[in-house]
Amino acid sequence: MKFEEWEPIYRQILEDMGFDKESDERAAILLFKMLGTKSEKKPPETIKIEVLKNAILGKDVIVCGKAPGLSNDIKHVNFNKYVIIAADGATSVLMNNGIIPDIIVTDLDGNMDDETSANRQGAIMVVHAHGDNMDALQREVPRLIRVIGTTQSKPLENIYNFGGFSDGDRCVFLAKEMGARTITLIGFDFNDPNVSPVKKKKLVWAERLINMVMDKK
């Protein structure tokens, strides 16, 4: 999705959620500098967008959300048929069941030991910068390899915006943008009653955004 298409949706989300565009932009600039500048710490090993596209283009993708039902859902899936994209915290459930995701879409608030382990075993890290995770970016990104940076605000030279707001729907937008042949969802529950009011709003947006992508298939 081009930013010109995404921006009106993004502005609606900011207004509904009470979030701050300027904070998102500062986070994107921070990640831009981290991925593009060598420092005393070992810099993260960034990869070209073509690597991500080659992993997905023309293939069947399964997107794993982090709803409580994921543990049961995975029992009924032959993961060998799919490129596996994990939404942040879903990584731990997959890893605990011996499944290494091919791609992790994360804003770094999941179990980072599990995500780093998956990364070291081959998972591409699609790291998202937003106004609430600048400390996590500085703490966690230097641990990672095979990194691509994303933002929900205006994209920068090496920071992409494929569309999407929360980890799960960003996975779906990513799969669509990179040319997935099919997209299958597991581990999603848009009506989970056991979440905070803020999370409920996020789930409403996630369902709306995912439906936008899936309806275009």
PDB file of C-alpha atoms in Angstrom:
ATOM      1  CA  MET A   1       0.000   0.000   0.000  1.00  0.00           C
ATOM      2  CA  LYS A   2       1.330   3.404  -0.957  1.00  0.00           C
ATOM      3  CA  PHE A   3       1.667   5.911   1.857  1.00  0.00           C
ATOM      4  CA  GLU A   4      -0.778   8.216   0.098  1.00  0.00           C
ATOM      5  CA  GLU A   5      -3.409   5.473   0.479  1.00  0.00           C
ATOM      6  CA  TRP A   6      -2.411   4.622   4.033  1.00  0.00           C
ATOM      7  CA  GLU A   7      -2.095   8.153   5.435  1.00  0.00           C
ATOM      8  CA  PRO A   8      -5.853   8.930   5.680  1.00  0.00           C
ATOM      9  CA  ILE A   9      -6.396   5.643   7.545  1.00  0.00           C
ATOM     10  CA  TYR A  10      -3.421   6.370   9.785  1.00  0.00           C
ATOM     11  CA  ARG A  11      -4.838   9.780  10.680  1.00  0.00           C
ATOM     12  CA  GLN A  12      -8.149   8.159  11.635  1.00  0.00           C
ATOM     13  CA  ILE A  13      -6.304   5.701  13.877  1.00  0.00           C
ATOM     14  CA  LEU A  14      -4.320   8.471  15.561  1.00  0.00           C
ATOM     15  CA  GLU A  15      -7.501  10.401  16.280  1.00  0.00           C
ATOM     16  CA  ASP A  16      -9.381   7.360  17.548  1.00  0.00           C
ATOM     17  CA  MET A  17      -6.536   6.087  19.726  1.00  0.00           C
ATOM     18  CA  GLY A  18      -5.268   9.470  20.887  1.00  0.00           C
ATOM     19  CA  PHE A  19      -1.762   8.759  19.636  1.00  0.00           C
ATOM     20  CA  ASP A  20       0.845  11.254  18.482  1.00  0.00           C
ATOM     21  CA  LYS A  21       2.152  11.391  14.905  1.00  0.00           C
ATOM     22  CA  GLU A  22       5.271  13.312  15.927  1.00  0.00           C
ATOM     23  CA  SER A  23       6.295  10.569  18.362  1.00  0.00           C
ATOM     24  CA  ASP A  24       5.928   7.955  15.628  1.00  0.00           C
ATOM     25  CA  GLU A  25       8.086  10.079  13.339  1.00  0.00           C
ATOM     26  CA  ARG A  26      10.789  10.473  15.999  1.00  0.00           C
ATOM     27  CA  ALA A  27      10.839   6.714  16.511  1.00  0.00           C
ATOM     28  CA  ALA A  28      11.171   6.139  12.757  1.00  0.00           C
ATOM     29  CA  ILE A  29      14.125   8.530  12.610  1.00  0.00           C
ATOM     30  CA  LEU A  30      15.735   6.752  15.564  1.00  0.00           C
ATOM     31  CA  LEU A  31      15.434   3.362  13.855  1.00  0.00           C
ATOM     32  CA  PHE A  32      16.625   4.902  10.577  1.00  0.00           C
ATOM     33  CA  LYS A  33      19.801   6.053  12.306  1.00  0.00           C
ATOM     34  CA  MET A  34      20.303   2.752  14.118  1.00  0.00           C
ATOM     35  CA  LEU A  35      20.016   0.705  10.939  1.00  0.00           C
ATOM     36  CA  GLY A  36      22.070   3.079   8.836  1.00  0.00           C
ATOM     37  CA  THR A  37      24.894   4.138  11.129  1.00  0.00           C
ATOM     38  CA  LYS A  38      27.760   2.085  12.484  1.00  0.00           C
ATOM     39  CA  SER A  39      28.321   2.532  16.202  1.00  0.00           C
ATOM     40  CA  GLU A  40      30.586   1.152  18.899  1.00  0.00           C
ATOM     41  CA  LYS A  41      28.077  -1.649  19.342  1.00  0.00           C
ATOM     42  CA  LYS A  42      27.871  -4.209  16.587  1.00  0.00           C
ATOM     43  CA  PRO A  43      25.299  -2.697  14.201  1.00  0.00           C
ATOM     44  CA  PRO A  44      22.318  -4.831  13.239  1.00  0.00           C
ATOM     45  CA  GLU A  45      22.708  -6.687   9.982  1.00  0.00           C
ATOM     46  CA  THR A  46      20.114  -5.076   7.763  1.00  0.00           C
ATOM     47  CA  ILE A  47      18.867  -6.867   4.673  1.00  0.00           C
ATOM     48  CA  LYS A  48      17.523  -5.582   1.410  1.00  0.00           C
ATOM     49  CA  ILE A  49      13.804  -5.541   0.813  1.00  0.00           C
ATOM     50  CA  GLU A  50      14.341  -7.987  -2.066  1.00  0.00           C
ATOM     51  CA  VAL A  51      15.289 -10.679   0.455  1.00  0.00           C
ATOM     52  CA  LEU A  52      11.940 -10.282   2.176  1.00  0.00           C
ATOM     53  CA  LYS A  53      10.086 -10.237  -1.125  1.00  0.00           C
ATOM     54  CA  ASN A  54      11.833 -13.385  -2.341  1.00  0.00           C
ATOM     55  CA  ALA A  55      10.781 -15.152   0.853  1.00  0.00           C
ATOM     56  CA  ILE A  56       7.094 -14.421   0.204  1.00  0.00           C
ATOM     57  CA  LEU A  57       6.464 -13.770  -3.493  1.00  0.00           C
ATOM     58  CA  GLY A  58       4.101 -16.324  -5.024  1.00  0.00           C
ATOM     59  CA  LYS A  59       4.028 -18.472  -1.883  1.00  0.00           C
ATOM     60  CA  ASP A  60       1.340 -19.557   0.565  1.00  0.00           C
ATOM     61  CA  VAL A  61       1.710 -17.590   3.783  1.00  0.00           C
ATOM     62  CA  ILE A  62       0.321 -18.345   7.222  1.00  0.00           C
ATOM     63  CA  VAL A  63       0.077 -15.411   9.618  1.00  0.00           C
ATOM     64  CA  CYS A  64       0.143 -16.370  13.293  1.00  0.00           C
ATOM     65  CA  GLY A  65      -1.538 -13.929  15.662  1.00  0.00           C
ATOM     66  CA  LYS A  66      -1.006 -14.023  19.398  1.00  0.00           C
ATOM     67  CA  ALA A  67      -4.552 -14.719  20.607  1.00  0.00           C
ATOM     68  CA  PRO A  68      -4.876 -17.424  23.286  1.00  0.00           C
ATOM     69  CA  GLY A  69      -6.312 -19.846  20.725  1.00  0.00           C
ATOM     70  CA  LEU A  70      -3.029 -20.041  18.812  1.00  0.00           C
ATOM     71  CA  SER A  71      -1.806 -22.993  20.892  1.00  0.00           C
ATOM     72  CA  ASN A  72      -4.782 -25.042  19.725  1.00  0.00           C
ATOM     73  CA  ASP A  73      -4.779 -23.713  16.164  1.00  0.00           C
ATOM     74  CA  ILE A  74      -1.236 -24.859  15.471  1.00  0.00           C
ATOM     75  CA  LYS A  75      -2.194 -28.483  16.158  1.00  0.00           C
ATOM     76  CA  HIS A  76      -4.237 -28.510  12.951  1.00  0.00           C
ATOM     77  CA  VAL A  77      -1.705 -26.954  10.563  1.00  0.00           C
ATOM     78  CA  ASN A  78       0.945 -28.496   8.326  1.00  0.00           C
ATOM     79  CA  PHE A  79       3.477 -25.700   8.598  1.00  0.00           C
ATOM     80  CA  ASN A  80       5.666 -27.228   5.894  1.00  0.00           C
ATOM     81  CA  LYS A  81       3.177 -25.867   3.345  1.00  0.00           C
ATOM     82  CA  TYR A  82       3.641 -22.246   4.362  1.00  0.00           C
ATOM     83  CA  VAL A  83       5.926 -19.312   4.803  1.00  0.00           C
ATOM     84  CA  ILE A  84       5.349 -18.603   8.504  1.00  0.00           C
ATOM     85  CA  ILE A  85       4.933 -15.007   9.649  1.00  0.00           C
ATOM     86  CA  ALA A  86       4.638 -14.514  13.406  1.00  0.00           C
ATOM     87  CA  ALA A  87       3.129 -11.467  15.053  1.00  0.00           C
ATOM     88  CA  ASP A  88       5.511 -10.611  17.882  1.00  0.00           C
ATOM     89  CA  GLY A  89       4.309 -12.612  20.917  1.00  0.00           C
ATOM     90  CA  ALA A  90       3.135 -15.495  18.725  1.00  0.00           C
ATOM     91  CA  THR A  91       6.817 -16.331  18.321  1.00  0.00           C
ATOM     92  CA  SER A  92       7.036 -17.807  21.812  1.00  0.00           C
ATOM     93  CA  VAL A  93       4.066 -20.119  21.244  1.00  0.00           C
ATOM     94  CA  LEU A  94       5.545 -21.311  17.961  1.00  0.00           C
ATOM     95  CA  MET A  95       9.022 -21.816  19.407  1.00  0.00           C
ATOM     96  CA  ASN A  96       7.625 -23.727  22.390  1.00  0.00           C
ATOM     97  CA  ASN A  97       6.091 -26.120  19.862  1.00  0.00           C
ATOM     98  CA  GLY A  98       9.268 -26.541  17.835  1.00  0.00           C
ATOM     99  CA  ILE A  99       8.237 -24.181  15.028  1.00  0.00           C
ATOM    100  CA  ILE A 100      10.641 -21.467  13.896  1.00  0.00           C
ATOM    101  CA  PRO A 101       8.906 -18.636  12.045  1.00  0.00           C
ATOM    102  CA  ASP A 102      10.397 -17.457   8.777  1.00  0.00           C
ATOM    103  CA  ILE A 103       9.527 -13.826   9.516  1.00  0.00           C
ATOM    104  CA  ILE A 104       8.738 -12.040  12.776  1.00  0.00           C
ATOM    105  CA  VAL A 105       6.838  -8.756  12.712  1.00  0.00           C
ATOM    106  CA  THR A 106       7.552  -7.088  16.031  1.00  0.00           C
ATOM    107  CA  ASP A 107       7.427  -3.861  17.968  1.00  0.00           C
ATOM    108  CA  LEU A 108       9.693  -5.563  20.520  1.00  0.00           C
ATOM    109  CA  ASP A 109       7.209  -6.062  23.362  1.00  0.00           C
ATOM    110  CA  GLY A 110       7.111  -9.854  23.133  1.00  0.00           C
ATOM    111  CA  ASN A 111       9.580 -12.291  24.702  1.00  0.00           C
ATOM    112  CA  MET A 112      12.753 -10.978  23.097  1.00  0.00           C
ATOM    113  CA  ASP A 113      14.839 -13.956  24.171  1.00  0.00           C
ATOM    114  CA  ASP A 114      12.547 -16.185  22.103  1.00  0.00           C
ATOM    115  CA  GLU A 115      12.498 -13.735  19.205  1.00  0.00           C
ATOM    116  CA  THR A 116      16.276 -13.364  19.251  1.00  0.00           C
ATOM    117  CA  SER A 117      16.641 -17.150  19.317  1.00  0.00           C
ATOM    118  CA  ALA A 118      14.357 -17.488  16.288  1.00  0.00           C
ATOM    119  CA  ASN A 119      16.292 -14.709  14.570  1.00  0.00           C
ATOM    120  CA  ARG A 120      19.579 -16.527  15.150  1.00  0.00           C
ATOM    121  CA  GLN A 121      17.982 -19.639  13.637  1.00  0.00           C
ATOM    122  CA  GLY A 122      16.999 -17.838  10.451  1.00  0.00           C
ATOM    123  CA  ALA A 123      13.936 -15.663  11.067  1.00  0.00           C
ATOM    124  CA  ILE A 124      13.873 -12.280   9.349  1.00  0.00           C
ATOM    125  CA  MET A 125      13.062  -9.510  11.837  1.00  0.00           C
ATOM    126  CA  VAL A 126      10.649  -6.834  10.627  1.00  0.00           C
ATOM    127  CA  VAL A 127      11.089  -4.314  13.433  1.00  0.00           C
ATOM    128  CA  HIS A 128       8.449  -1.632  13.853  1.00  0.00           C
ATOM    129  CA  ALA A 129       9.162   1.814  15.298  1.00  0.00           C
ATOM    130  CA  HIS A 130       6.410   3.798  17.015  1.00  0.00           C
ATOM    131  CA  GLY A 131       6.162   6.457  19.665  1.00  0.00           C
ATOM    132  CA  ASP A 132       5.920   4.036  22.596  1.00  0.00           C
ATOM    133  CA  ASN A 133       8.896   1.776  21.897  1.00  0.00           C
ATOM    134  CA  MET A 134      11.942   4.013  21.487  1.00  0.00           C
ATOM    135  CA  ASP A 135      13.595   2.595  24.616  1.00  0.00           C
ATOM    136  CA  ALA A 136      13.018  -0.945  23.348  1.00  0.00           C
ATOM    137  CA  LEU A 137      14.496  -0.035  19.958  1.00  0.00           C
ATOM    138  CA  GLN A 138      17.704   1.155  21.589  1.00  0.00           C
ATOM    139  CA  ARG A 139      17.862  -1.855  23.884  1.00  0.00           C
ATOM    140  CA  GLU A 140      16.915  -4.682  21.528  1.00  0.00           C
ATOM    141  CA  VAL A 141      17.835  -3.785  17.950  1.00  0.00           C
ATOM    142  CA  PRO A 142      21.611  -4.152  18.500  1.00  0.00           C
ATOM    143  CA  ARG A 143      20.958  -7.810  19.426  1.00  0.00           C
ATOM    144  CA  LEU A 144      19.353  -8.597  16.090  1.00  0.00           C
ATOM    145  CA  ILE A 145      20.475  -9.659  12.620  1.00  0.00           C
ATOM    146  CA  ARG A 146      18.584  -9.786   9.299  1.00  0.00           C
ATOM    147  CA  VAL A 147      16.570  -6.676  10.182  1.00  0.00           C
ATOM    148  CA  ILE A 148      14.130  -4.599   8.145  1.00  0.00           C
ATOM    149  CA  GLY A 149      12.679  -1.471   9.741  1.00  0.00           C
ATOM    150  CA  THR A 150       9.078  -0.266   9.456  1.00  0.00           C
ATOM    151  CA  THR A 151       6.965   2.665  10.574  1.00  0.00           C
ATOM    152  CA  GLN A 152       3.276   3.566  10.565  1.00  0.00           C
ATOM    153  CA  SER A 153       4.160   7.177   9.737  1.00  0.00           C
ATOM    154  CA  LYS A 154       5.858   8.533   6.617  1.00  0.00           C
ATOM    155  CA  PRO A 155       8.471   6.048   5.323  1.00  0.00           C
ATOM    156  CA  LEU A 156      12.146   6.946   5.181  1.00  0.00           C
ATOM    157  CA  GLU A 157      14.987   5.708   2.990  1.00  0.00           C
ATOM    158  CA  ASN A 158      15.463   2.423   4.845  1.00  0.00           C
ATOM    159  CA  ILE A 159      12.292   2.426   6.976  1.00  0.00           C
ATOM    160  CA  TYR A 160       9.262   1.023   5.164  1.00  0.00           C
ATOM    161  CA  ASN A 161       5.523   1.429   5.580  1.00  0.00           C
ATOM    162  CA  PHE A 162       3.548  -1.481   4.138  1.00  0.00           C
ATOM    163  CA  GLY A 163       0.383  -0.470   5.984  1.00  0.00           C
ATOM    164  CA  GLY A 164      -1.081  -1.800   9.204  1.00  0.00           C
ATOM    165  CA  PHE A 165      -1.243  -0.631  12.798  1.00  0.00           C
ATOM    166  CA  SER A 166      -0.765  -3.521  15.228  1.00  0.00           C
ATOM    167  CA  ASP A 167       1.531  -6.524  14.858  1.00  0.00           C
ATOM    168  CA  GLY A 168      -1.084  -8.918  13.472  1.00  0.00           C
ATOM    169  CA  ASP A 169      -2.503  -6.672  10.785  1.00  0.00           C
ATOM    170  CA  ARG A 170       0.984  -5.471   9.815  1.00  0.00           C
ATOM    171  CA  CYS A 171       1.821  -9.124   9.092  1.00  0.00           C
ATOM    172  CA  VAL A 172      -1.102  -9.311   6.687  1.00  0.00           C
ATOM    173  CA  PHE A 173      -0.265  -6.040   4.942  1.00  0.00           C
ATOM    174  CA  LEU A 174       3.345  -7.205   4.620  1.00  0.00           C
ATOM    175  CA  ALA A 175       2.344 -10.534   3.083  1.00  0.00           C
ATOM    176  CA  LYS A 176       0.069  -8.782   0.607  1.00  0.00           C
ATOM    177  CA  GLU A 177       2.655  -6.156  -0.315  1.00  0.00           C
ATOM    178  CA  MET A 178       5.352  -8.781  -0.891  1.00  0.00           C
ATOM    179  CA  GLY A 179       3.131 -10.775  -3.252  1.00  0.00           C
ATOM    180  CA  ALA A 180       1.909 -13.759  -1.224  1.00  0.00           C
ATOM    181  CA  ARG A 181      -0.145 -16.211  -3.282  1.00  0.00           C
ATOM    182  CA  THR A 182      -2.502 -16.924  -0.379  1.00  0.00           C
ATOM    183  CA  ILE A 183      -2.777 -15.640   3.188  1.00  0.00           C
ATOM    184  CA  THR A 184      -4.112 -17.889   5.961  1.00  0.00           C
ATOM    185  CA  LEU A 185      -4.764 -16.580   9.477  1.00  0.00           C
ATOM    186  CA  ILE A 186      -4.498 -18.469  12.759  1.00  0.00           C
ATOM    187  CA  GLY A 187      -4.342 -17.191  16.317  1.00  0.00           C
ATOM    188  CA  PHE A 188      -6.678 -14.246  15.819  1.00  0.00           C
ATOM    189  CA  ASP A 189      -9.639 -13.392  18.070  1.00  0.00           C
ATOM    190  CA  PHE A 190     -11.085  -9.971  17.359  1.00  0.00           C
ATOM    191  CA  ASN A 191     -13.749 -10.425  20.057  1.00  0.00           C
ATOM    192  CA  ASP A 192     -11.525 -11.474  22.952  1.00  0.00           C
ATOM    193  CA  PRO A 193     -13.360 -10.268  26.102  1.00  0.00           C
ATOM    194  CA  ASN A 194     -10.278 -10.546  28.312  1.00  0.00           C
ATOM    195  CA  VAL A 195      -8.450  -7.482  27.061  1.00  0.00           C
ATOM    196  CA  SER A 196      -8.137  -3.861  28.125  1.00  0.00           C
ATOM    197  CA  PRO A 197     -10.261  -1.102  26.561  1.00  0.00           C
ATOM    198  CA  VAL A 198      -7.241   0.097  24.580  1.00  0.00           C
ATOM    199  CA  LYS A 199      -6.603  -3.415  23.292  1.00  0.00           C
ATOM    200  CA  LYS A 200     -10.278  -3.726  22.321  1.00  0.00           C
ATOM    201  CA  LYS A 201      -9.917  -0.625  20.163  1.00  0.00           C
ATOM    202  CA  LYS A 202      -6.800  -2.084  18.589  1.00  0.00           C
ATOM    203  CA  LEU A 203      -8.671  -5.305  17.820  1.00  0.00           C
ATOM    204  CA  VAL A 204     -11.462  -3.346  16.132  1.00  0.00           C
ATOM    205  CA  TRP A 205      -8.886  -1.662  13.929  1.00  0.00           C
ATOM    206  CA  ALA A 206      -7.033  -4.926  13.320  1.00  0.00           C
ATOM    207  CA  GLU A 207     -10.193  -6.632  12.071  1.00  0.00           C
ATOM    208  CA  ARG A 208     -11.074  -3.686   9.862  1.00  0.00           C
ATOM    209  CA  LEU A 209      -7.583  -3.448   8.384  1.00  0.00           C
ATOM    210  CA  ILE A 210      -7.204  -7.177   7.806  1.00  0.00           C
ATOM    211  CA  ASN A 211     -10.578  -7.290   6.084  1.00  0.00           C
ATOM    212  CA  MET A 212      -9.405  -4.500   3.792  1.00  0.00           C
ATOM    213  CA  VAL A 213      -6.489  -6.653   2.654  1.00  0.00           C
ATOM    214  CA  MET A 214      -8.302  -9.975   2.480  1.00  0.00           C
ATOM    215  CA  ASP A 215     -11.227  -8.496   0.547  1.00  0.00           C
ATOM    216  CA  LYS A 216      -8.807  -7.327  -2.154  1.00  0.00           C
ATOM    217  CA  LYS A 217      -7.477 -10.811  -2.846  1.00  0.00           C
TER     218      LYS A 217
END
